[in-house]
C-alpha positions as a printed NumPy array, in Angstrom:
array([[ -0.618, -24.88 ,  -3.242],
       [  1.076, -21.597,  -2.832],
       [  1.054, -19.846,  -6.164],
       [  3.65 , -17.096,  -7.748],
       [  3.336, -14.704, -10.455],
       [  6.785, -14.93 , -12.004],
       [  8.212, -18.036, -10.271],
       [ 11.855, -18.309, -11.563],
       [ 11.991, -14.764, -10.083],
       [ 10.442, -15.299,  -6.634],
       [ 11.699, -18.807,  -5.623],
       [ 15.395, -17.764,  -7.293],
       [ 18.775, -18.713,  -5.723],
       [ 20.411, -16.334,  -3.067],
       [ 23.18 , -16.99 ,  -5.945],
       [ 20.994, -15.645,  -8.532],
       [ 19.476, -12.712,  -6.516],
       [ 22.885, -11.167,  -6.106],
       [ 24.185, -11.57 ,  -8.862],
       [ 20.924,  -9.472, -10.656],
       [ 21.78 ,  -7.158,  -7.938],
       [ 25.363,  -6.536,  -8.523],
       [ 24.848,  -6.182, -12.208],
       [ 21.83 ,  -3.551, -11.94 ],
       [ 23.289,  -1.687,  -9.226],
       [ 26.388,  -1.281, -11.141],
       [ 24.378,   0.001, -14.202],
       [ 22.125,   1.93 , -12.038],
       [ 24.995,   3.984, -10.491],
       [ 26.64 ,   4.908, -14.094],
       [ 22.872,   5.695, -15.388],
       [ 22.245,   8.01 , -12.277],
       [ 25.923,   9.888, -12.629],
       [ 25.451,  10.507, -16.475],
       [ 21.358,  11.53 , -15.861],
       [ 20.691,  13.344, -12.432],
       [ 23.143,  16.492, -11.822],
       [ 22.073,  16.287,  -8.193],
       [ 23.16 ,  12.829,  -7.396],
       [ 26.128,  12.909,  -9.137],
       [ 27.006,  16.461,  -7.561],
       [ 26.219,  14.485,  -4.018],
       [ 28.324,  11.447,  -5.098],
       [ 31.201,  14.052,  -5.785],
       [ 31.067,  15.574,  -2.67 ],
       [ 31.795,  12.099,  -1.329],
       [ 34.439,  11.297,  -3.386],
       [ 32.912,   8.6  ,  -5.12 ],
       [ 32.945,   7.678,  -8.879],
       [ 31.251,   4.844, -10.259],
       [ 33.981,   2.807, -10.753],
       [ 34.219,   2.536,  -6.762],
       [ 30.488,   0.394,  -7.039],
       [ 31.848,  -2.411,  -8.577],
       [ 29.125,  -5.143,  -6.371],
       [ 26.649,  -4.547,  -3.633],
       [ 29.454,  -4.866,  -1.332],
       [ 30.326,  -0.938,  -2.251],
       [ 26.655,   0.146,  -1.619],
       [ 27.514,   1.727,   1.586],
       [ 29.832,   4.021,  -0.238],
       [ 27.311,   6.061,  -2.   ],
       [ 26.064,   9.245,  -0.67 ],
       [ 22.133,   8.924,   1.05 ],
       [ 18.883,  10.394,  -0.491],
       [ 16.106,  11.997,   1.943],
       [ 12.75 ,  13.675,   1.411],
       [ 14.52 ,  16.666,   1.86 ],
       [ 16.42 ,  16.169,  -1.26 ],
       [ 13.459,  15.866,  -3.147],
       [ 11.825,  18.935,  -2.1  ],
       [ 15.29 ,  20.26 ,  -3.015],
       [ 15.014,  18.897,  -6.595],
       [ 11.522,  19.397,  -7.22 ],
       [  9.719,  18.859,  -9.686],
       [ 12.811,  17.856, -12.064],
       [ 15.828,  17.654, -10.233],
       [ 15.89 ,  13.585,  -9.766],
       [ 14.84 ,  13.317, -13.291],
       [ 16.512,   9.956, -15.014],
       [ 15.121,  10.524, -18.007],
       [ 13.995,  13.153, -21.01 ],
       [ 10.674,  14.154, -20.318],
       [  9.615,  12.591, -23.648],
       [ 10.434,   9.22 , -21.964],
       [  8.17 ,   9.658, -18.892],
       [  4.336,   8.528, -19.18 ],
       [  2.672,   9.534, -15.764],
       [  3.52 ,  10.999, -12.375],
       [  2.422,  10.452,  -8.946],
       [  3.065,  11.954,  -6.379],
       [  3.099,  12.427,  -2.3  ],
       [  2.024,  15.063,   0.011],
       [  5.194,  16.63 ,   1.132],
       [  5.62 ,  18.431,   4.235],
       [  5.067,  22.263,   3.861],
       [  3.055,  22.44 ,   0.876],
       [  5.997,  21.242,  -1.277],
       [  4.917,  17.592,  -2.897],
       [  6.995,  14.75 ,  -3.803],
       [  6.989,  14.034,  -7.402],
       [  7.687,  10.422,  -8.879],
       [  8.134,   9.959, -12.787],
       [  7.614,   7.075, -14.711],
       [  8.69 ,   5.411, -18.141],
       [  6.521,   3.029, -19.387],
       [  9.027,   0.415, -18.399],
       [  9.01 ,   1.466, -14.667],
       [  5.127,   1.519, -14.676],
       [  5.211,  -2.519, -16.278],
       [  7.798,  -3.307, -13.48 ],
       [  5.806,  -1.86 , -10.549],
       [  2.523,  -3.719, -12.435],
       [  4.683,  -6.848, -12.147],
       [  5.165,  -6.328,  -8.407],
       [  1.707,  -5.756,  -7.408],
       [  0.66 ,  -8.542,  -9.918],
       [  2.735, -10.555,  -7.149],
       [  1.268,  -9.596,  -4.511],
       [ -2.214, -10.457,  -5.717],
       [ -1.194, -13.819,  -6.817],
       [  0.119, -14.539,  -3.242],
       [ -2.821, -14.043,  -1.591],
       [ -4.206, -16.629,  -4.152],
       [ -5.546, -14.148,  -6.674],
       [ -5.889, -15.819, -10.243],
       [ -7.846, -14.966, -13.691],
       [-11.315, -16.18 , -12.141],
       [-11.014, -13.495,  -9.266],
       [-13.176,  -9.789,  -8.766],
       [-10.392,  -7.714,  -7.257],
       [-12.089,  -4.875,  -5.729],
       [ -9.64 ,  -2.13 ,  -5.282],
       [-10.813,   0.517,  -2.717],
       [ -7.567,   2.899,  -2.459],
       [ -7.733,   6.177,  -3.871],
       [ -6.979,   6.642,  -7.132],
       [ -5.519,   9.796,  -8.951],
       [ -1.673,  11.04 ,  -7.482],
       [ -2.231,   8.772,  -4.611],
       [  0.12 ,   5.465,  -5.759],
       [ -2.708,   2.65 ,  -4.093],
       [ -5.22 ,   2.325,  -6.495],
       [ -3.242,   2.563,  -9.76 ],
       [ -0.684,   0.599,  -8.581],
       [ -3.185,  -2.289,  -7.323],
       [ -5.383,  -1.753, -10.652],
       [ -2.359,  -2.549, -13.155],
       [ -1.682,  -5.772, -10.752],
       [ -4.879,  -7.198, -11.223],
       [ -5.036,  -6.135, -14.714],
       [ -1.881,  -8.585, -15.371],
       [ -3.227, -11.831, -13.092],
       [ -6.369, -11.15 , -14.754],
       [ -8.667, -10.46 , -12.444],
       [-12.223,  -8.539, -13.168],
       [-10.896,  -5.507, -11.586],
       [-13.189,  -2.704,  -9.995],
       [-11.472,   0.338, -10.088],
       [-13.574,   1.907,  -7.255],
       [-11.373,   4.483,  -5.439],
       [-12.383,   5.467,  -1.995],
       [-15.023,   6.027,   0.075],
       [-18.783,   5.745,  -1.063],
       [-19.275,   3.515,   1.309],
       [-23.119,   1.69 ,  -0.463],
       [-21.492,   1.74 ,  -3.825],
       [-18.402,  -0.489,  -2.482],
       [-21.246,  -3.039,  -1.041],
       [-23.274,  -2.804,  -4.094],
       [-20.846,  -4.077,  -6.187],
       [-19.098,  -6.044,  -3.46 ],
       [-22.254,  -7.86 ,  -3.683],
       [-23.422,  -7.813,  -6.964],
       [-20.133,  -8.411,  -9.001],
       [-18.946, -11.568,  -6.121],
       [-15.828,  -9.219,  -5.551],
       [-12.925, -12.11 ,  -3.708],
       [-10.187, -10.133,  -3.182],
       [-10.303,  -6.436,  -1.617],
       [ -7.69 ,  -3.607,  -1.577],
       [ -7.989,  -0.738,   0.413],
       [ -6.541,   0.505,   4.004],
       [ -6.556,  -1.612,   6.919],
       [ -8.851,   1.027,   8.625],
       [-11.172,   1.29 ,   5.806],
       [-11.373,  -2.495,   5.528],
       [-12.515,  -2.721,   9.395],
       [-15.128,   0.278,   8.327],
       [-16.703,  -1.508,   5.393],
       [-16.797,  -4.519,   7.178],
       [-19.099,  -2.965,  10.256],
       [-21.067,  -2.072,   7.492],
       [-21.324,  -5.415,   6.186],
       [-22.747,  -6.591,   9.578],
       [-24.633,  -3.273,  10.376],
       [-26.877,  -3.941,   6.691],
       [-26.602,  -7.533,   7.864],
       [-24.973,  -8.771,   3.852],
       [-22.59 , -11.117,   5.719],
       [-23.951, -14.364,   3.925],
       [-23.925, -12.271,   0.716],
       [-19.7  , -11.88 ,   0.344],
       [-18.096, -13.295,  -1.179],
       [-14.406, -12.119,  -0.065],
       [-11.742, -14.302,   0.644],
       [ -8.538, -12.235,   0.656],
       [ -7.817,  -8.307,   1.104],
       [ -4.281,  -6.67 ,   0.564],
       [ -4.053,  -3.996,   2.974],
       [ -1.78 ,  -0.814,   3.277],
       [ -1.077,   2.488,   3.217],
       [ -1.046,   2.433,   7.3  ],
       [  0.455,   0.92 ,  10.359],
       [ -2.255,  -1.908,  11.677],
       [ -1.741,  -3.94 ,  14.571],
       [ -2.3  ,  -8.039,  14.65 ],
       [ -5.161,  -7.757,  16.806],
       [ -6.735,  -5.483,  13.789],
       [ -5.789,  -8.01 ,  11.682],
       [ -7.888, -10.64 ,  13.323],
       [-10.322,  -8.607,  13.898],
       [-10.759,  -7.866,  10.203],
       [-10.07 , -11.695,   8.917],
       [-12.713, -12.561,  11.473],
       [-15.737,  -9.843,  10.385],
       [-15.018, -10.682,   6.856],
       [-14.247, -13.72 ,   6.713],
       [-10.806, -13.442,   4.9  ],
       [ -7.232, -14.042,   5.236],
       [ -5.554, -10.251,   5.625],
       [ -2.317,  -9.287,   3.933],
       [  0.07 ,  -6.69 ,   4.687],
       [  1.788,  -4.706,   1.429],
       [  4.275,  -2.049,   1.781],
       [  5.431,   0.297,  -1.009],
       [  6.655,   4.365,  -0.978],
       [  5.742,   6.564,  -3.547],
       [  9.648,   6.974,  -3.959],
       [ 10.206,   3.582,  -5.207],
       [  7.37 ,   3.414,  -7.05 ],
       [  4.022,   2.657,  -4.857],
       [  2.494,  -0.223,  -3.453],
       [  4.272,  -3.809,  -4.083],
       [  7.881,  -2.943,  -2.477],
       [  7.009,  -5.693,  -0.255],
       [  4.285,  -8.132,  -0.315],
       [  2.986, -10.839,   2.563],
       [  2.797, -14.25 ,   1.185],
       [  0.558, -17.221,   2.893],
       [  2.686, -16.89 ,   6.06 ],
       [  1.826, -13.679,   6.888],
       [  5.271, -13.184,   8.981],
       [  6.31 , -10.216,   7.624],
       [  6.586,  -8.695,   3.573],
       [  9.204,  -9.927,   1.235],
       [ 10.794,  -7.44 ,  -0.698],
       [ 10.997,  -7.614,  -4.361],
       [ 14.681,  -8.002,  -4.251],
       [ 15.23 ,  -8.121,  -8.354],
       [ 14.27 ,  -4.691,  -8.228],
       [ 15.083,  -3.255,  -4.625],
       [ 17.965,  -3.319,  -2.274],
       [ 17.113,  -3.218,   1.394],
       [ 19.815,  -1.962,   4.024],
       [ 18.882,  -1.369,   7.471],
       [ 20.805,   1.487,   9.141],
       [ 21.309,   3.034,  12.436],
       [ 19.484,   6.665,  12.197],
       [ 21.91 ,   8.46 ,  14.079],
       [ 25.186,   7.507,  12.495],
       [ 23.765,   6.   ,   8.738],
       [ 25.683,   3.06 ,   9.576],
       [ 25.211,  -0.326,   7.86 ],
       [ 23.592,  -2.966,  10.654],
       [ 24.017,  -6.606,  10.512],
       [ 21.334,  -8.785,   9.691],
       [ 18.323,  -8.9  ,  12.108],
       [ 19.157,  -6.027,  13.441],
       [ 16.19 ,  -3.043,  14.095],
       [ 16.817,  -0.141,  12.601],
       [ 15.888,   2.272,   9.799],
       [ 14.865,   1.036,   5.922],
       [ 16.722,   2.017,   3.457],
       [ 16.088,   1.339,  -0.61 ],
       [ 18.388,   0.972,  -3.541],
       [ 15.86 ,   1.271,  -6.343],
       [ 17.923,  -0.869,  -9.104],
       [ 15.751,  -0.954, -12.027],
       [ 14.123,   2.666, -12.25 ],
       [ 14.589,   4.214, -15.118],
       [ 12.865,   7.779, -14.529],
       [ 13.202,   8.099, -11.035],
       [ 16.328,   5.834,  -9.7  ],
       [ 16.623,   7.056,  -6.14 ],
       [ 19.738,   5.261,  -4.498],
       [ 20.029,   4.887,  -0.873],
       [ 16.874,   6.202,  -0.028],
       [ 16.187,   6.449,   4.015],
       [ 12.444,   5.545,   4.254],
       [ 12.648,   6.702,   8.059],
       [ 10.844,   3.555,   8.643],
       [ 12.015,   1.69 ,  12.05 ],
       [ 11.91 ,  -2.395,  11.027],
       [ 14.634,  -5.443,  10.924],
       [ 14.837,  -7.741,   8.056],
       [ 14.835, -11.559,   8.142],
       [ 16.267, -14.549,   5.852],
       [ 14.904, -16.997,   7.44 ],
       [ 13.553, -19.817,   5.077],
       [ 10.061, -18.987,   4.17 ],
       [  7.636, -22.182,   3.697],
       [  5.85 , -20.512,   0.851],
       [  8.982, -20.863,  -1.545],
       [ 10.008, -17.025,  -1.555],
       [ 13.425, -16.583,  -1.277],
       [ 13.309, -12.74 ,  -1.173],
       [ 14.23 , -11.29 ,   1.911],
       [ 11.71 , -10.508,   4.156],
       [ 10.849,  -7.06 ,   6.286],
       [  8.847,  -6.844,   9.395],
       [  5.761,  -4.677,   9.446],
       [  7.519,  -0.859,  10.519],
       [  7.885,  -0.508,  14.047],
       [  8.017,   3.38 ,  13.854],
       [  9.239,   6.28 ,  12.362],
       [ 13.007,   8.097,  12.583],
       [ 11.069,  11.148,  12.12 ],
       [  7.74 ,  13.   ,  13.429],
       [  5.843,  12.003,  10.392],
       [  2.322,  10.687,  11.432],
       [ -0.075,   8.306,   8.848],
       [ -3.394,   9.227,   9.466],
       [ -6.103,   7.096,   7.542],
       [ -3.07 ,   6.613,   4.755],
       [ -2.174,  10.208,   4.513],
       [  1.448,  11.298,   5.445],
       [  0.804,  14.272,   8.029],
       [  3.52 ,  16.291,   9.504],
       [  3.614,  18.371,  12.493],
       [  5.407,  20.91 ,  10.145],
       [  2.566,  21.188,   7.894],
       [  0.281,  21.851,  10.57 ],
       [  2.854,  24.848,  11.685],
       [  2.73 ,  26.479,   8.49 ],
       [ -1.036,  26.551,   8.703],
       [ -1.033,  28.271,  11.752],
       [  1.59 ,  30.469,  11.106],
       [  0.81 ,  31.631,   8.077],
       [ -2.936,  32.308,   9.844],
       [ -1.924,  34.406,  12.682],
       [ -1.661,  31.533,  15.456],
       [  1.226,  31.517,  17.608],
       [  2.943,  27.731,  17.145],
       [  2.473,  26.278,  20.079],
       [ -0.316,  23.531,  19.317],
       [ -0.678,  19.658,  20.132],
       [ -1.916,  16.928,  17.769],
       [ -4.348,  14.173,  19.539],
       [ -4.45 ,  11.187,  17.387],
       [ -7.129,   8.151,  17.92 ],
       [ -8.602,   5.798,  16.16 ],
       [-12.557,   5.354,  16.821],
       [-14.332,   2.346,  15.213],
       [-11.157,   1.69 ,  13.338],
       [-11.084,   4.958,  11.519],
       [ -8.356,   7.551,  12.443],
       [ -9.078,  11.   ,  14.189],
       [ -7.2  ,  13.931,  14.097],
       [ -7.731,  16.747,  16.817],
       [ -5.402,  19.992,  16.705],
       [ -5.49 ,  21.877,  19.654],
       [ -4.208,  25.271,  18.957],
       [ -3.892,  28.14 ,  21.471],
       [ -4.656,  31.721,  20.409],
       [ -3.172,  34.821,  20.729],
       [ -4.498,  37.129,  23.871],
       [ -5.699,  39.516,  21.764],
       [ -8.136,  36.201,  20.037],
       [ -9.137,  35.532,  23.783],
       [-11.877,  37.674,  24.349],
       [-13.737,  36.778,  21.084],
       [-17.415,  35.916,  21.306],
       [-18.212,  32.216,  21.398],
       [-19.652,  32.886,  17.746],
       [-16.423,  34.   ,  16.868],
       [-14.087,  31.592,  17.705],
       [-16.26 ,  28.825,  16.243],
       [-15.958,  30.837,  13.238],
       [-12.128,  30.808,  13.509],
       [-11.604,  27.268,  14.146],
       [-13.799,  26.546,  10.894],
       [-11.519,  28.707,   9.149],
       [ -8.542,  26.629,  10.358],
       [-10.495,  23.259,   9.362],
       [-10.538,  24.319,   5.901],
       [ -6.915,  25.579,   5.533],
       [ -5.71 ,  22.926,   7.854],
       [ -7.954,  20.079,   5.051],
       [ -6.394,  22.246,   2.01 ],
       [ -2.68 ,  21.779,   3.189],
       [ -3.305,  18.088,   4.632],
       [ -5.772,  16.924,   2.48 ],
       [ -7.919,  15.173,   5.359],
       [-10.206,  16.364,   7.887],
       [ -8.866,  17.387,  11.28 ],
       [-10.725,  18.816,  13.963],
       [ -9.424,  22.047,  15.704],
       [-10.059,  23.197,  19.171],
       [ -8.984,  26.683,  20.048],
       [ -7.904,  26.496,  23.778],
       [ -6.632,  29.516,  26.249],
       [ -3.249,  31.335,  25.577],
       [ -0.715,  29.407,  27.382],
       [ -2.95 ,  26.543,  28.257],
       [ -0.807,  24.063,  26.383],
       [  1.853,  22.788,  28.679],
       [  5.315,  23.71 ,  27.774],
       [  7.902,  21.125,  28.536],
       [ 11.717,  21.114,  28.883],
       [ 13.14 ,  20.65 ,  25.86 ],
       [ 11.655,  19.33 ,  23.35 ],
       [  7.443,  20.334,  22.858],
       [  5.059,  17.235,  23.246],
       [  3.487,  17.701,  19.748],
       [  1.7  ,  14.61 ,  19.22 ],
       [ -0.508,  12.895,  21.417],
       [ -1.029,   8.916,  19.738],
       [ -3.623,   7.224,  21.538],
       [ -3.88 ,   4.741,  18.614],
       [ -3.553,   1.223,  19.787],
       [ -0.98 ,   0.286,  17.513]])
């Protein structure tokens, strides 16, 4: 018996989806051109008003967001709203130090509670479920986002954050927790644990919601196997609002997207056009009921195709594939958005020459990051003691900017192979 959260909203018409589409979008573009400066500069610069949106047929008319923009506009810029409006932030690590910053009204923070109170409830979470949530908590979106879900199905909800590993089990165990939210990697981690300390017969599991990073299927058997679970993929940006974009239902074929609240467009990332349905190419969102932070056209730089294909479990939201890939050089490493750029300004700003190469793995289902980095001539004839004393001053700068552990390897001057063209930064040996 599949079960939704709000039904009349998840099993709506195609009718009915589009036509809460066309009459938010419309609102959302006035709201946007009388609120945010920027936007409404950008729409200008196109030559668009918002009398030109008049459905979601006129979408593609509106000017694109990126990240860039909102390192541009930081920390205000994209504002929708007076500041007296806005409850809570969160907030993304940006590139170079500079952070994206997402604002919320109490409105937006019910609608993305709604969304993740969806997801929850199609995995078959109820009132008489423990929902265990193991993403971090604080800027990251994953555990707040999760915790107001199962706050509205009702669930006993452990608020545990990441990490501490024997606490999770403890009250994994001692509270019966059913349903567990946390990273796909982390999930495989806790559940060698759970065979390592041998507590297999004492879990009581039966679904986890899993994101934050790209996982394979093979993973996900793996994981549905150790624990004993069914394993659902979520998707969600910071951007938009966090976790509960897109949920998996019973199917598991891929996430529909809440569509009452998002508009999906796939593009080609060269030329920003418009694909036809089913076609691969890069996710963009339409954020339609935002108040604070209403980001229109926003290119995710996620690589995935979107379906309508009739779903057995009574969704009739439109459904995205897991992401295939990225339109840019940004790498998720155990959930954390790292970018080669980042890694650049460390070095740069601590003497290094930029010529370095990322080796990314994934070892008992937990992600690795090595940074080789080659040092100047002058660095070359260092004592041994020395350079292991440089290259734990780069592990701490490198863990300041990044906010995870990576391991550095100081190698020869010129030892890192230049190539024609275009530098081979990033080694992934992640099976993926």
């Amino acid at each position: 018996m599949e079960r939704y959260y709000q039904p009349e909203i998840e099993t709506a018409s195609r009718e009915q989806i589009t036509a809460w589409q066309n009459e938010r979008l419309v609102k959302q573009v006035h709201h946007v051109w009388e609120n945010v400066p920027y936007y409404r500069k950008k729409m200008e610069e196109k030559g668009v008003t918002p009398d030109d949106i008049q459905s979601i047929d006129d979408l593609h008319k509106l000017p694109f967001l990126t990240k860039d923009d909102l390192r541009e506009g930081y920390p205000y810029g994209l504002l929708g709203m007076p500041l007296s409006e806005c409850v809570r932030i969160q907030s993304t690590s940006g590139t170079t130090g500079k952070r994206v910053v997402a604002f919320y009204t109490q409105h937006d923070v019910d609608l993305w509670e709604d969304c993740c109170a969806r997801a929850i409830t199609a995995v078959g979470g109820t009132k008489d479920d423990v929902c265990q949530i193991a993403y971090g908590y604080g800027l990251f979106t994953g555990g707040p986002g999760l915790n107001g879900g199962s706050h509205k199905v009702g669930c006993l909800t452990l608020p545990m954050s990441s990490g501490n590993t024997d606490r999770q089990l403890m009250f994994m165990t001692d509270l019966g927790a059913t349903i567990l939210c946390c990273t796909p990697s982390y999930a495989a981690y806790l559940a060698e644990s759970i065979e390592e300390k041998g507590l297999k017969d004492q879990i009581k599991l039966k679904a986890g919601i899993f994101g934050a990073e790209a996982w394979s299927e093979d993973m996900r058997h793996d994981i549905e196997n150790k624990l004993g679970i069914k394993a659902y993929d979520i998707y969600g940006l910071t951007e938009t609002s966090g976790p509960g974009v897109a949920f998996e239902c019973s199917e598991q074929t891929g996430m529909h997207i809440n569509e009452d609240h998002f508009i999906a467009e796939i593009i080609d990332p060269d030329t920003g056009e418009v694909l036809p349905e089913g076609s691969k190419g890069e996710l963009v969102f339409t954020a339609i009921t935002k108040e604070a932070f209403p980001l229109l056209r926003y290119r995710t730089k996620d690589i995935c195709v979107l379906s309508r294909k009739k779903c057995s479990c009574g969704r009739t939201h439109v459904k995205m594939s897991k992401p295939m890939g990225r339109s840019d050089d940004m790498l998720i490493i155990r959930g954390v958005n790292v970018f080669p750029s980042q890694i650049e300004t460390v070095l740069l700003q601590q003497g290094y020459p930029a010529n370095y190469q990322l080796v990314v793995d994934r070892v008992n289902h937990s992600d690795t990051l090595e940074v080789m980095v080659e040092m100047a001539p002058e660095m070359f004839s260092d004592s041994l003691a020395e350079i292991t004393k440089r290259e734990k001053e780069l592990v701490n700068a490198l863990k300041a900017m990044l906010g995870i552990m990576a391991k550095v390897k100081l190698v020869a001057p010129k030892s890192i192979a230049r190539s024609e063209g275009k530098a081979v930064r990033i080694i992934d040996n992640r099976k993926i």
